[in-house]
Structures are given as C-alpha cells and as structure tokens.
mmCIF file of C-alpha atoms and ligand atoms in Angstrom:
data_model
loop_
_atom_site.group_PDB
_atom_site.id
_atom_site.type_symbol
_atom_site.label_atom_id
_atom_site.label_comp_id
_atom_site.label_asym_id
_atom_site.label_seq_id
_atom_site.Cartn_x
_atom_site.Cartn_y
_atom_site.Cartn_z
ATOM 1 C CA MET A 114 122.534 73.560 117.036
ATOM 2 C CA ILE A 115 125.253 75.824 115.725
ATOM 3 C CA LEU A 116 126.234 74.632 112.305
ATOM 4 C CA HIS A 117 130.350 74.613 111.798
ATOM 5 C CA SER A 118 130.912 78.532 110.485
ATOM 6 C CA ARG A 119 132.768 77.306 107.036
ATOM 7 C CA LYS A 120 129.425 75.109 106.162
ATOM 8 C CA LEU A 121 127.521 77.744 107.472
ATOM 9 C CA TYR A 122 128.740 80.164 104.986
ATOM 10 C CA ARG A 123 128.485 77.445 102.289
ATOM 11 C CA TYR A 124 125.002 77.161 103.289
ATOM 12 C CA ALA A 125 123.900 80.780 103.193
ATOM 13 C CA THR A 126 125.524 81.038 99.960
ATOM 14 C CA ASN A 127 123.757 78.090 98.504
ATOM 15 C CA LEU A 128 120.534 79.105 99.812
ATOM 16 C CA CYS A 129 120.412 82.584 98.898
ATOM 17 C CA SER A 130 122.407 82.074 95.205
ATOM 18 C CA GLY A 131 119.855 79.196 95.021
ATOM 19 C CA TYR A 132 117.230 81.925 94.941
ATOM 20 C CA ALA A 133 118.343 84.814 93.292
ATOM 21 C CA THR A 134 117.465 86.535 90.268
ATOM 22 C CA THR A 135 118.244 90.384 87.474
ATOM 23 C CA ALA A 136 117.064 92.801 84.663
ATOM 24 C CA ASN A 137 116.928 96.085 84.294
ATOM 25 C CA PHE A 138 113.927 97.189 85.875
ATOM 26 C CA SER A 139 113.023 99.277 88.862
ATOM 27 C CA SER A 140 109.726 99.967 88.641
ATOM 28 C CA SER A 141 107.201 97.085 90.574
ATOM 29 C CA ALA A 142 104.339 97.574 88.473
ATOM 30 C CA ALA A 143 103.490 97.723 84.860
ATOM 31 C CA HIS A 144 100.415 98.964 83.339
ATOM 32 C CA CYS A 145 98.117 96.625 81.310
ATOM 33 C CA THR A 146 95.789 99.836 81.146
ATOM 34 C CA GLN A 147 96.125 103.619 81.638
ATOM 35 C CA GLN A 148 93.009 103.409 83.620
ATOM 36 C CA GLN A 149 92.718 103.362 87.070
ATOM 37 C CA PRO A 150 92.686 99.579 88.024
ATOM 38 C CA LYS A 151 89.591 97.623 89.227
ATOM 39 C CA THR A 152 91.523 94.740 89.939
ATOM 40 C CA ALA A 153 95.196 94.851 91.149
ATOM 41 C CA ILE A 154 97.330 91.160 91.259
ATOM 42 C CA LEU A 155 100.291 91.372 93.208
ATOM 43 C CA MET A 156 102.753 88.954 92.374
ATOM 44 C CA LEU A 157 104.622 87.524 95.235
ATOM 45 C CA ASN A 158 108.031 86.185 94.806
ATOM 46 C CA MET A 159 111.144 85.785 96.698
ATOM 47 C CA GLY A 160 113.106 87.830 93.580
ATOM 48 C CA GLY A 161 116.992 87.978 92.986
ATOM 49 C CA PRO A 162 119.498 91.109 92.449
ATOM 50 C CA GLN A 163 119.253 92.221 89.316
ATOM 51 C CA HIS A 164 122.697 93.358 89.688
ATOM 52 C CA THR A 165 126.046 92.915 91.987
ATOM 53 C CA ASP A 166 125.517 95.751 93.949
ATOM 54 C CA GLN A 167 122.222 94.618 95.428
ATOM 55 C CA VAL A 168 123.517 90.941 96.814
ATOM 56 C CA HIS A 169 125.162 92.230 99.969
ATOM 57 C CA ASP A 170 121.382 93.869 100.922
ATOM 58 C CA TYR A 171 119.596 90.710 99.247
ATOM 59 C CA LEU A 172 121.641 88.081 101.586
ATOM 60 C CA LEU A 173 121.186 89.992 104.381
ATOM 61 C CA ARG A 174 117.462 90.223 104.131
ATOM 62 C CA ILE A 175 117.530 86.442 103.499
ATOM 63 C CA MET A 176 119.622 85.950 106.346
ATOM 64 C CA THR A 177 117.723 87.727 108.811
ATOM 65 C CA ASP A 178 114.390 86.381 107.437
ATOM 66 C CA ARG A 179 113.563 83.798 110.288
ATOM 67 C CA ASP A 180 110.609 82.226 108.302
ATOM 68 C CA MET A 181 113.289 81.485 105.605
ATOM 69 C CA ILE A 182 116.050 79.786 107.821
ATOM 70 C CA GLN A 183 116.633 79.689 111.761
ATOM 71 C CA LEU A 184 120.008 80.468 112.536
ATOM 72 C CA PRO A 185 121.750 80.923 116.590
ATOM 73 C CA MET A 186 121.821 84.518 117.652
ATOM 74 C CA GLN A 187 120.376 85.434 113.900
ATOM 75 C CA SER A 188 120.461 89.203 114.302
ATOM 76 C CA ARG A 189 124.133 89.127 114.591
ATOM 77 C CA LEU A 190 125.019 86.004 112.682
ATOM 78 C CA GLY A 191 122.701 86.575 109.921
ATOM 79 C CA PRO A 192 124.664 89.847 109.123
ATOM 80 C CA TRP A 193 127.792 88.345 109.108
ATOM 81 C CA ILE A 194 127.186 85.636 107.164
ATOM 82 C CA ALA A 195 125.691 87.834 104.360
ATOM 83 C CA GLN A 196 128.675 89.859 104.487
ATOM 84 C CA ARG A 197 131.124 86.799 104.430
ATOM 85 C CA ARG A 198 129.058 85.424 101.717
ATOM 86 C CA THR A 199 128.833 88.366 99.336
ATOM 87 C CA PRO A 200 132.073 87.888 96.879
ATOM 88 C CA GLU A 201 131.091 84.380 96.285
ATOM 89 C CA VAL A 202 127.733 85.096 95.434
ATOM 90 C CA GLN A 203 128.501 88.312 93.440
ATOM 91 C CA LYS A 204 130.765 86.154 91.580
ATOM 92 C CA LYS A 205 128.246 83.549 90.402
ATOM 93 C CA TYR A 206 125.997 85.983 89.472
ATOM 94 C CA LYS A 207 128.741 87.627 86.908
ATOM 95 C CA GLU A 208 128.815 84.258 85.404
ATOM 96 C CA ILE A 209 125.493 84.203 84.759
ATOM 97 C CA GLY A 210 125.524 87.709 82.849
ATOM 98 C CA GLY A 211 125.755 90.115 85.707
ATOM 99 C CA GLY A 212 122.245 89.211 87.508
ATOM 100 C CA SER A 213 118.809 87.392 87.782
ATOM 101 C CA PRO A 214 116.468 87.455 85.446
ATOM 102 C CA ILE A 215 113.236 87.170 87.800
ATOM 103 C CA LEU A 216 111.971 90.633 87.721
ATOM 104 C CA LYS A 217 112.237 90.689 83.745
ATOM 105 C CA TRP A 218 110.035 87.639 83.599
ATOM 106 C CA THR A 219 107.488 88.907 86.099
ATOM 107 C CA LYS A 220 107.115 91.787 84.904
ATOM 108 C CA LEU A 221 106.366 90.289 81.139
ATOM 109 C CA GLN A 222 104.478 87.459 82.949
ATOM 110 C CA GLY A 223 102.347 89.850 84.766
ATOM 111 C CA GLN A 224 101.534 92.116 81.437
ATOM 112 C CA LEU A 225 100.505 89.172 79.320
ATOM 113 C CA MET A 226 98.449 87.737 82.228
ATOM 114 C CA CYS A 227 96.714 91.019 82.740
ATOM 115 C CA GLU A 228 96.213 91.639 78.889
ATOM 116 C CA GLU A 229 94.168 88.430 78.621
ATOM 117 C CA LEU A 230 92.561 88.950 82.057
ATOM 118 C CA ASP A 231 91.311 92.251 80.587
ATOM 119 C CA LYS A 232 89.542 90.007 77.601
ATOM 120 C CA ILE A 233 88.270 87.159 80.109
ATOM 121 C CA SER A 234 87.056 88.605 82.608
ATOM 122 C CA PRO A 235 85.783 91.988 81.667
ATOM 123 C CA GLU A 236 83.659 92.620 84.651
ATOM 124 C CA THR A 237 86.904 92.636 87.068
ATOM 125 C CA ALA A 238 88.868 94.578 84.187
ATOM 126 C CA PRO A 239 90.682 96.985 84.030
ATOM 127 C CA HIS A 240 93.489 94.643 85.733
ATOM 128 C CA LYS A 241 96.944 95.828 86.544
ATOM 129 C CA HIS A 242 99.654 93.959 87.653
ATOM 130 C CA TYR A 243 102.453 94.732 90.655
ATOM 131 C CA VAL A 244 105.657 92.727 91.673
ATOM 132 C CA GLY A 245 106.248 92.237 95.152
ATOM 133 C CA PHE A 246 109.451 90.865 96.277
ATOM 134 C CA ARG A 247 110.853 89.752 99.683
ATOM 135 C CA TYR A 248 114.307 90.175 99.606
ATOM 136 C CA VAL A 249 115.285 92.748 96.884
ATOM 137 C CA THR A 250 113.480 95.998 95.079
ATOM 138 C CA PRO A 251 110.590 96.164 94.254
ATOM 139 C CA LEU A 252 110.140 94.859 97.975
ATOM 140 C CA THR A 253 106.726 93.661 98.732
ATOM 141 C CA GLU A 254 106.107 96.580 101.175
ATOM 142 C CA ASP A 255 106.754 99.391 98.859
ATOM 143 C CA THR A 256 104.910 97.954 96.200
ATOM 144 C CA LEU A 257 101.620 97.655 98.891
ATOM 145 C CA VAL A 258 102.032 101.641 99.144
ATOM 146 C CA GLN A 259 101.701 102.240 95.383
ATOM 147 C CA ILE A 260 98.378 99.960 95.118
ATOM 148 C CA GLU A 261 97.166 101.883 97.631
ATOM 149 C CA ASN A 262 98.203 104.930 95.821
ATOM 150 C CA ASP A 263 96.329 103.384 92.633
ATOM 151 C CA LYS A 264 92.671 102.803 94.660
ATOM 152 C CA PRO A 265 91.697 99.383 93.498
ATOM 153 C CA GLU A 266 88.492 97.876 94.332
ATOM 154 C CA ARG A 267 90.165 94.607 94.816
ATOM 155 C CA VAL A 268 93.553 93.463 94.996
ATOM 156 C CA VAL A 269 94.056 89.502 95.136
ATOM 157 C CA LEU A 270 97.770 88.435 96.466
ATOM 158 C CA PHE A 271 99.210 86.138 94.236
ATOM 159 C CA SER A 272 101.924 83.234 95.379
ATOM 160 C CA GLN A 273 104.216 83.071 92.212
ATOM 161 C CA TYR A 274 105.581 79.837 93.987
ATOM 162 C CA PRO A 275 103.053 76.996 92.352
ATOM 163 C CA GLN A 276 103.611 74.713 95.455
ATOM 164 C CA TYR A 277 103.488 76.168 99.027
ATOM 165 C CA SER A 278 105.972 76.299 101.683
ATOM 166 C CA CYS A 279 106.136 78.614 104.758
ATOM 167 C CA ALA A 280 109.694 79.379 103.952
ATOM 168 C CA THR A 281 108.765 80.494 100.642
ATOM 169 C CA SER A 282 105.138 81.728 100.011
ATOM 170 C CA GLY A 283 104.554 81.748 103.809
ATOM 171 C CA SER A 284 107.387 84.313 104.457
ATOM 172 C CA SER A 285 105.552 86.326 101.752
ATOM 173 C CA PHE A 286 102.540 86.202 103.006
ATOM 174 C CA ASN A 287 103.677 86.872 106.526
ATOM 175 C CA SER A 288 105.727 90.302 105.602
ATOM 176 C CA ILE A 289 102.685 91.678 103.941
ATOM 177 C CA PHE A 290 100.511 91.066 107.678
ATOM 178 C CA THR A 291 103.713 92.276 109.325
ATOM 179 C CA HIS A 292 103.557 95.797 107.204
ATOM 180 C CA TYR A 293 99.927 96.108 108.253
ATOM 181 C CA ARG A 294 100.647 95.776 111.854
ATOM 182 C CA GLN A 295 103.072 98.716 111.497
ATOM 183 C CA ASN A 296 100.393 100.273 108.715
ATOM 184 C CA THR A 297 96.858 101.285 108.297
ATOM 185 C CA LEU A 298 94.589 98.641 106.150
ATOM 186 C CA PRO A 299 93.305 100.799 103.644
ATOM 187 C CA ASP A 300 89.136 100.727 103.635
ATOM 188 C CA ASN A 301 86.991 99.814 100.678
ATOM 189 C CA ILE A 302 89.596 97.034 99.592
ATOM 190 C CA LYS A 303 88.347 93.465 99.177
ATOM 191 C CA TRP A 304 91.419 91.370 99.638
ATOM 192 C CA SER A 305 91.599 87.618 98.779
ATOM 193 C CA ILE A 306 94.710 84.851 98.462
ATOM 194 C CA ILE A 307 96.228 82.453 95.420
ATOM 195 C CA ASP A 308 98.488 80.239 97.594
ATOM 196 C CA ARG A 309 98.935 77.386 95.668
ATOM 197 C CA TRP A 310 98.809 75.917 92.078
ATOM 198 C CA GLY A 311 101.212 73.000 91.357
ATOM 199 C CA THR A 312 98.139 70.874 89.784
ATOM 200 C CA HIS A 313 96.983 73.510 88.013
ATOM 201 C CA PRO A 314 95.661 71.854 84.351
ATOM 202 C CA LEU A 315 97.503 74.674 82.648
ATOM 203 C CA LEU A 316 100.782 74.698 84.495
ATOM 204 C CA VAL A 317 100.785 71.083 84.308
ATOM 205 C CA LYS A 318 100.633 71.111 80.539
ATOM 206 C CA THR A 319 103.456 73.378 80.460
ATOM 207 C CA PHE A 320 105.781 71.651 82.265
ATOM 208 C CA ALA A 321 104.796 68.752 80.072
ATOM 209 C CA GLN A 322 105.466 70.867 76.913
ATOM 210 C CA ARG A 323 109.075 72.281 78.189
ATOM 211 C CA ILE A 324 109.891 68.425 78.577
ATOM 212 C CA ARG A 325 108.514 67.433 75.220
ATOM 213 C CA GLU A 326 110.792 70.602 73.350
ATOM 214 C CA GLU A 327 113.664 68.831 75.065
ATOM 215 C CA LEU A 328 112.813 65.071 74.101
ATOM 216 C CA ALA A 329 112.611 66.037 70.671
ATOM 217 C CA LYS A 330 116.522 67.046 70.586
ATOM 218 C CA PHE A 331 117.318 63.522 71.540
ATOM 219 C CA VAL A 332 118.170 61.157 68.678
ATOM 220 C CA GLU A 333 114.950 58.836 68.303
ATOM 221 C CA THR A 334 116.649 55.529 69.064
ATOM 222 C CA LYS A 335 117.617 56.869 72.615
ATOM 223 C CA ARG A 336 114.439 58.818 73.324
ATOM 224 C CA ASN A 337 112.139 56.742 75.275
ATOM 225 C CA ASP A 338 115.417 55.669 77.833
ATOM 226 C CA VAL A 339 116.240 59.367 78.305
ATOM 227 C CA VAL A 340 115.412 59.664 82.349
ATOM 228 C CA ILE A 341 113.354 62.887 83.086
ATOM 229 C CA LEU A 342 114.823 63.851 86.428
ATOM 230 C CA PHE A 343 112.707 66.719 88.390
ATOM 231 C CA THR A 344 114.562 68.801 90.976
ATOM 232 C CA ALA A 345 113.317 71.155 93.268
ATOM 233 C CA HIS A 346 115.163 73.277 96.006
ATOM 234 C CA SER A 347 115.782 71.057 99.147
ATOM 235 C CA LEU A 348 114.218 72.152 102.449
ATOM 236 C CA PRO A 349 115.498 70.715 105.693
ATOM 237 C CA LEU A 350 114.009 67.970 107.535
ATOM 238 C CA LYS A 351 112.904 70.295 110.343
ATOM 239 C CA ALA A 352 110.951 72.193 108.516
ATOM 240 C CA VAL A 353 109.063 68.566 106.721
ATOM 241 C CA ASN A 354 108.725 66.964 109.955
ATOM 242 C CA ARG A 355 107.037 70.536 111.231
ATOM 243 C CA GLY A 356 104.563 69.530 108.571
ATOM 244 C CA ASP A 357 105.308 71.951 105.765
ATOM 245 C CA PRO A 358 103.148 70.825 102.791
ATOM 246 C CA TYR A 359 106.090 71.584 100.107
ATOM 247 C CA PRO A 360 107.378 68.160 99.391
ATOM 248 C CA SER A 361 104.297 66.539 98.965
ATOM 249 C CA GLU A 362 103.118 69.413 96.620
ATOM 250 C CA ILE A 363 105.937 69.035 94.619
ATOM 251 C CA GLY A 364 105.332 65.300 94.175
ATOM 252 C CA ALA A 365 101.924 65.930 93.135
ATOM 253 C CA THR A 366 102.961 68.014 90.130
ATOM 254 C CA VAL A 367 105.684 65.661 89.404
ATOM 255 C CA HIS A 368 102.903 62.831 88.962
ATOM 256 C CA MET A 369 100.392 65.348 87.272
ATOM 257 C CA VAL A 370 103.260 66.009 84.663
ATOM 258 C CA MET A 371 103.932 62.150 83.850
ATOM 259 C CA GLN A 372 100.535 61.635 83.817
ATOM 260 C CA GLU A 373 100.312 64.370 81.178
ATOM 261 C CA LEU A 374 102.953 62.772 79.394
ATOM 262 C CA ARG A 375 101.330 59.496 79.688
ATOM 263 C CA GLN A 376 104.272 57.752 81.649
ATOM 264 C CA SER A 377 106.464 58.053 78.087
ATOM 265 C CA ASN A 378 109.708 58.141 79.944
ATOM 266 C CA PRO A 379 111.628 56.756 83.127
ATOM 267 C CA TYR A 380 111.691 59.705 85.676
ATOM 268 C CA SER A 381 112.395 60.358 89.246
ATOM 269 C CA LEU A 382 112.378 63.335 91.773
ATOM 270 C CA ALA A 383 115.671 64.785 93.475
ATOM 271 C CA TRP A 384 116.313 67.786 95.883
ATOM 272 C CA GLN A 385 118.720 70.438 94.669
ATOM 273 C CA SER A 386 120.706 73.150 97.145
ATOM 274 C CA LYS A 387 120.963 71.375 100.243
ATOM 275 C CA VAL A 388 123.922 72.833 102.285
ATOM 276 C CA GLY A 389 124.988 72.623 106.144
ATOM 277 C CA PRO A 390 125.396 69.610 107.958
ATOM 278 C CA LEU A 391 121.462 69.075 109.104
ATOM 279 C CA PRO A 392 119.480 66.699 107.019
ATOM 280 C CA TRP A 393 117.392 67.890 104.285
ATOM 281 C CA LEU A 394 115.497 66.278 101.756
ATOM 282 C CA ALA A 395 117.265 63.459 99.558
ATOM 283 C CA PRO A 396 118.456 62.519 97.403
ATOM 284 C CA ALA A 397 120.423 65.682 96.485
ATOM 285 C CA THR A 398 120.109 65.907 92.585
ATOM 286 C CA ASP A 399 123.677 65.660 91.461
ATOM 287 C CA ASP A 400 124.084 62.453 93.991
ATOM 288 C CA ALA A 401 120.780 61.432 91.836
ATOM 289 C CA ILE A 402 122.566 61.822 88.532
ATOM 290 C CA LYS A 403 125.752 59.754 90.154
ATOM 291 C CA GLY A 404 123.418 57.200 91.007
ATOM 292 C CA TYR A 405 121.504 56.582 87.733
ATOM 293 C CA VAL A 406 124.650 57.064 85.556
ATOM 294 C CA LYS A 407 126.080 54.131 88.151
ATOM 295 C CA GLN A 408 123.303 51.881 87.407
ATOM 296 C CA GLY A 409 123.939 52.126 83.628
ATOM 297 C CA ARG A 410 121.902 55.453 82.526
ATOM 298 C CA LYS A 411 123.440 57.886 80.102
ATOM 299 C CA ASN A 412 120.835 60.660 78.912
ATOM 300 C CA PHE A 413 119.087 62.811 80.875
ATOM 301 C CA ILE A 414 116.665 65.753 81.141
ATOM 302 C CA LEU A 415 116.951 68.001 84.230
ATOM 303 C CA VAL A 416 113.447 69.747 84.963
ATOM 304 C CA PRO A 417 113.135 72.466 87.476
ATOM 305 C CA ILE A 418 109.734 71.837 88.828
ATOM 306 C CA ALA A 419 109.174 74.701 91.348
ATOM 307 C CA PHE A 420 109.997 78.172 90.135
ATOM 308 C CA VAL A 421 108.286 79.562 87.178
ATOM 309 C CA ASN A 422 111.133 81.658 85.653
ATOM 310 C CA GLU A 423 115.092 80.993 85.155
ATOM 311 C CA HIS A 424 117.158 82.085 88.109
ATOM 312 C CA ILE A 425 120.552 81.243 89.247
ATOM 313 C CA GLU A 426 119.334 78.110 90.061
ATOM 314 C CA THR A 427 118.489 77.203 86.818
ATOM 315 C CA LEU A 428 121.315 78.920 84.894
ATOM 316 C CA HIS A 429 124.110 77.801 87.420
ATOM 317 C CA GLU A 430 123.176 75.306 89.579
ATOM 318 C CA LEU A 431 121.620 73.156 86.615
ATOM 319 C CA ASP A 432 123.069 74.440 83.530
ATOM 320 C CA ILE A 433 126.771 75.275 84.399
ATOM 321 C CA GLU A 434 127.336 72.563 87.562
ATOM 322 C CA TYR A 435 125.114 69.537 86.199
ATOM 323 C CA CYS A 436 124.867 69.901 82.625
ATOM 324 C CA ASP A 437 128.276 70.947 81.616
ATOM 325 C CA GLU A 438 130.658 70.322 84.792
ATOM 326 C CA LEU A 439 129.578 67.109 86.222
ATOM 327 C CA ALA A 440 128.151 65.625 82.958
ATOM 328 C CA LYS A 441 131.033 65.794 81.392
ATOM 329 C CA GLU A 442 132.557 64.403 84.244
ATOM 330 C CA LEU A 443 130.502 61.247 84.508
ATOM 331 C CA GLY A 444 130.659 60.716 81.042
ATOM 332 C CA VAL A 445 126.991 61.276 80.380
ATOM 333 C CA GLU A 446 126.315 61.094 76.265
ATOM 334 C CA GLU A 447 123.756 63.923 76.771
ATOM 335 C CA MET A 448 122.285 66.068 79.487
ATOM 336 C CA ARG A 449 119.301 68.912 78.774
ATOM 337 C CA ARG A 450 117.440 71.084 80.987
ATOM 338 C CA ALA A 451 114.057 71.701 80.497
ATOM 339 C CA ALA A 452 113.260 75.429 80.438
ATOM 340 C CA ALA A 453 111.633 76.846 83.139
ATOM 341 C CA PRO A 454 107.768 78.274 81.921
ATOM 342 C CA ASN A 455 108.770 82.629 81.720
ATOM 343 C CA ASP A 456 106.834 83.475 79.187
ATOM 344 C CA HIS A 457 105.653 80.251 77.429
ATOM 345 C CA PRO A 458 101.779 80.845 76.002
ATOM 346 C CA LEU A 459 100.566 78.019 77.795
ATOM 347 C CA PHE A 460 102.267 79.159 81.250
ATOM 348 C CA ILE A 461 100.514 82.923 80.221
ATOM 349 C CA ASN A 462 97.199 81.057 80.046
ATOM 350 C CA ALA A 463 97.713 79.290 82.932
ATOM 351 C CA LEU A 464 98.370 82.510 85.468
ATOM 352 C CA SER A 465 95.281 84.279 83.447
ATOM 353 C CA SER A 466 92.726 81.262 84.143
ATOM 354 C CA ILE A 467 93.639 80.888 88.010
ATOM 355 C CA VAL A 468 93.478 84.370 88.561
ATOM 356 C CA ALA A 469 90.230 84.609 86.491
ATOM 357 C CA GLU A 470 88.770 80.852 87.901
ATOM 358 C CA HIS A 471 89.638 82.553 91.486
ATOM 359 C CA LEU A 472 87.999 85.928 90.750
ATOM 360 C CA ARG A 473 84.938 84.287 89.861
ATOM 361 C CA ALA A 474 84.910 81.734 93.015
ATOM 362 C CA GLU A 475 83.223 82.811 96.036
ATOM 363 C CA GLN A 476 86.268 81.383 98.104
ATOM 364 C CA PRO A 477 88.683 84.991 98.896
ATOM 365 C CA VAL A 478 90.996 82.429 100.514
ATOM 366 C CA ASN A 479 91.860 78.776 100.513
ATOM 367 C CA PRO A 480 90.916 77.093 103.907
ATOM 368 C CA LYS A 481 94.215 75.101 104.030
ATOM 369 C CA PHE A 482 96.190 78.312 103.862
ATOM 370 C CA LEU A 483 94.480 79.122 107.106
ATOM 371 C CA MET A 484 95.689 76.435 108.793
ATOM 372 C CA ARG A 485 99.011 76.023 110.346
ATOM 373 C CA CYS A 486 101.478 73.109 110.195
ATOM 374 C CA PRO A 487 100.609 70.750 112.430
ATOM 375 C CA MET A 488 103.687 71.511 114.812
ATOM 376 C CA CYS A 489 104.624 75.125 113.966
ATOM 377 C CA VAL A 490 105.770 77.806 116.649
ATOM 378 C CA ASN A 491 105.917 80.426 114.889
ATOM 379 C CA SER A 492 103.553 83.124 116.790
ATOM 380 C CA ARG A 493 103.970 85.431 113.496
ATOM 381 C CA CYS A 494 102.061 82.128 111.624
ATOM 382 C CA ARG A 495 99.454 82.097 114.309
ATOM 383 C CA ASP A 496 98.586 85.913 114.502
ATOM 384 C CA SER A 497 99.031 86.289 110.276
ATOM 385 C CA LYS A 498 96.972 83.449 109.797
ATOM 386 C CA ARG A 499 93.936 85.612 112.246
ATOM 387 C CA TRP A 500 94.158 88.666 110.669
ATOM 388 C CA TYR A 501 94.233 86.788 106.767
ATOM 389 C CA GLN A 502 91.078 85.259 107.901
ATOM 390 C CA GLN A 503 89.436 88.957 109.247
ATOM 391 C CA ILE A 504 90.565 90.706 105.942
ATOM 392 C CA CYS A 505 89.207 88.311 103.508
ATOM 393 C CA SER A 506 85.998 88.212 105.065
ATOM 394 C CA GLN A 507 85.521 91.957 104.700
HETATM 395 FE FE1 FES B 156 103.864 76.013 108.536
HETATM 396 FE FE2 FES B 156 104.121 78.066 111.179
HETATM 397 S S1 FES B 156 105.606 76.824 110.003
HETATM 398 S S2 FES B 156 102.530 77.480 109.521
#
C-alpha cells in the first residue's frame, strides 16, 4: 500500500528520530586492556547521529533498510524521504543539544562491563568491547574489520536491544550476515550470540530502581496513586501479525518489573512514535495519558522500557513533548520520566553478568533466535539464520 506522501514523511521522521542518538566519539572501540583481547564483545545497536551533519545519511540508511521498513519502490522512495525529512529531524536534534548520546553511553557501558568481566571471568580475559551501529558510525561492518585485526579467540555478538524484534536486533544480525556474504569469514574465531535478555533479573532490578528514584520525588500522600506508564516504540501490526516476538517480550519485562516493585502502583503499557496510516500497536503513549487524565489520574511516571540509553525518544518525545507540553495542556499535576539504565551500577552489573553467564554456558546461540517468525517471507532471514547456525556450531 502506498502511503500518502505527507503521512509518509511524518512516518519517516518519527521512525528515524525515534531511534536516533550523539556524542563526540569516532572510534568504535575502547580498550579495557592494552593486551590483545581474548574475548571481543560486539555491542549492536541502531545508533544515532552524533551531530546534525550525520542526520541525512542516518535517515538514508534507515529508509533503505528493508528489515526495518518496507516501502513501495524503496530504492527511490527511501532516499527521497530521507532528503525531505532531514531538516525536521536536524531541528529535533538541535533541541536536545545537537546530537544523540547513544555512542557516549554505549562506550561507557562497554568499558565498565569489560572491567567487571576481567574480574569475574578471568578465564576469558582480556575482554574488549566494540560498538557496531546499524545506521551511523561506528558502522557494524567497519567494526568487524577492526575486530578481525585484533584477532580475538572469541566474538560475542551482543544485541543492546533487551527485547528482540526483527526490525531492530534482527536487522543488525542480518547486516553481519550480509557483510560476510561479501567478505571472508576469518578462521579460528569462535562466534556466539546474545540476542535477548529482557527478563534478566539485574535488568529488571535496574528498571525498578529507576522507577523508585522517581517515585521518591512525589509527596508521600500522592505516591501510591502515581500511574507508572511503561512506554516502548510501537511496531506496525503487519510485523506483529508475522509473529514478531517484540510485544510479548516487552510485556514480559513490564510484568517482571512490577513484580520486583511488589505491585506498588497502578501501571499500564503504551506504545510511542506510531506514524502513518497503517495500524500499529496501540494505545499510543499520548492517547494513554489523555485517557487516564480523563479518568481522573493526575500523576504519572513514564518509563522507557525498551532502550538502555537516553536517545531522542526519551529526551525529545517523552521529556519535551509529553512531560512538558502535553502535561501542561492536560493540567496534569506531575509527570516525571524514569531515566534509562545508562551507567547505573546495577545495569553495568547486568551487562557483565549476562556476558559472563553466556561465556560459561554451553549454548552459543538461543534456539529461538534460529527460528524465523511463523509468517516470515524475508529470504534474508532464512539465509541468515542458516548461516548463524553454522558459524555458531564451529
Ligand atoms: Fe521475523 Fe523474518 S521477519 S524472522
């Protein structure tokens, strides 16, 4: 179906800005050690423009990635949309300080994770983290070359999306497969995959702690009535109906976090950044806020549950558009936003524990990862899964 062009622009902008990021870093890796790494950990994420000059290329890569988005005549329409959307997306980045902080946070997380790993898993040390972004530098393909040059014994491909979606994690994994279809796979490297970890106890504790930090800022008489509104990027129902596991994995994280909080507050889950005329997961986060205000709720905490760093959706959409503008418009008493995990010590502990547990386990790849969505028609998924099965069994 061809989207109406204006709606399509908006769709592209929101999609792109929703996932974007910045920081003044250009290198894809930071050394935890000056020694040759024994274990390389490639942290995969979407990435985001570090400055506004990168916005166009970032949008272009998104709009031409068929794992992320399927458009009619994509090879022509994608570049056109990217060109048209660039000024508006640049403006949003300017409003959050000029760029996305994802690279800054990922590098810090990787460095702290490896420092812990060197202590708790000396048999696999030295560890070194690398950053592989899908749509902006450091691009995953370039980082793979850097890893090869460092000649580690083992590479762990570690998705930084806790909950799996074929549009996000799946796209990153497919891009690695595509890279090695055109380049020789290096000998003597053991490959393994961490593809999802949305219910890891330490991740759950991190989110719960971030919520407690905000709850404590409400006066005691209101605290128990604050609505905890979890929010995640929406997904087209077309993808959901193919069997994408994302909504159920988001729901599992929400359930575990509320269990950790001992059901202290009323809560709900909503989906942000839906655009275009096609049906997506609902309710939209702003609609959910409006609905609860109509029902008499006056105090809220918004909790971004699907991203481990601040990014434009937290800093712009949640902070500026909802916690500030929408809250004022609706006469909300207080609307706060829980911080992303970022460098919370519990979260660093989660990252290092997840990798250490993975390195000790006998299972290089989760069987669920090797299985396609039941209604998948993407031949790249088919070929990629076969390839991963093969390289992870070597
Ligand atoms: Fe999910 Fe292909 S779309 S495996």
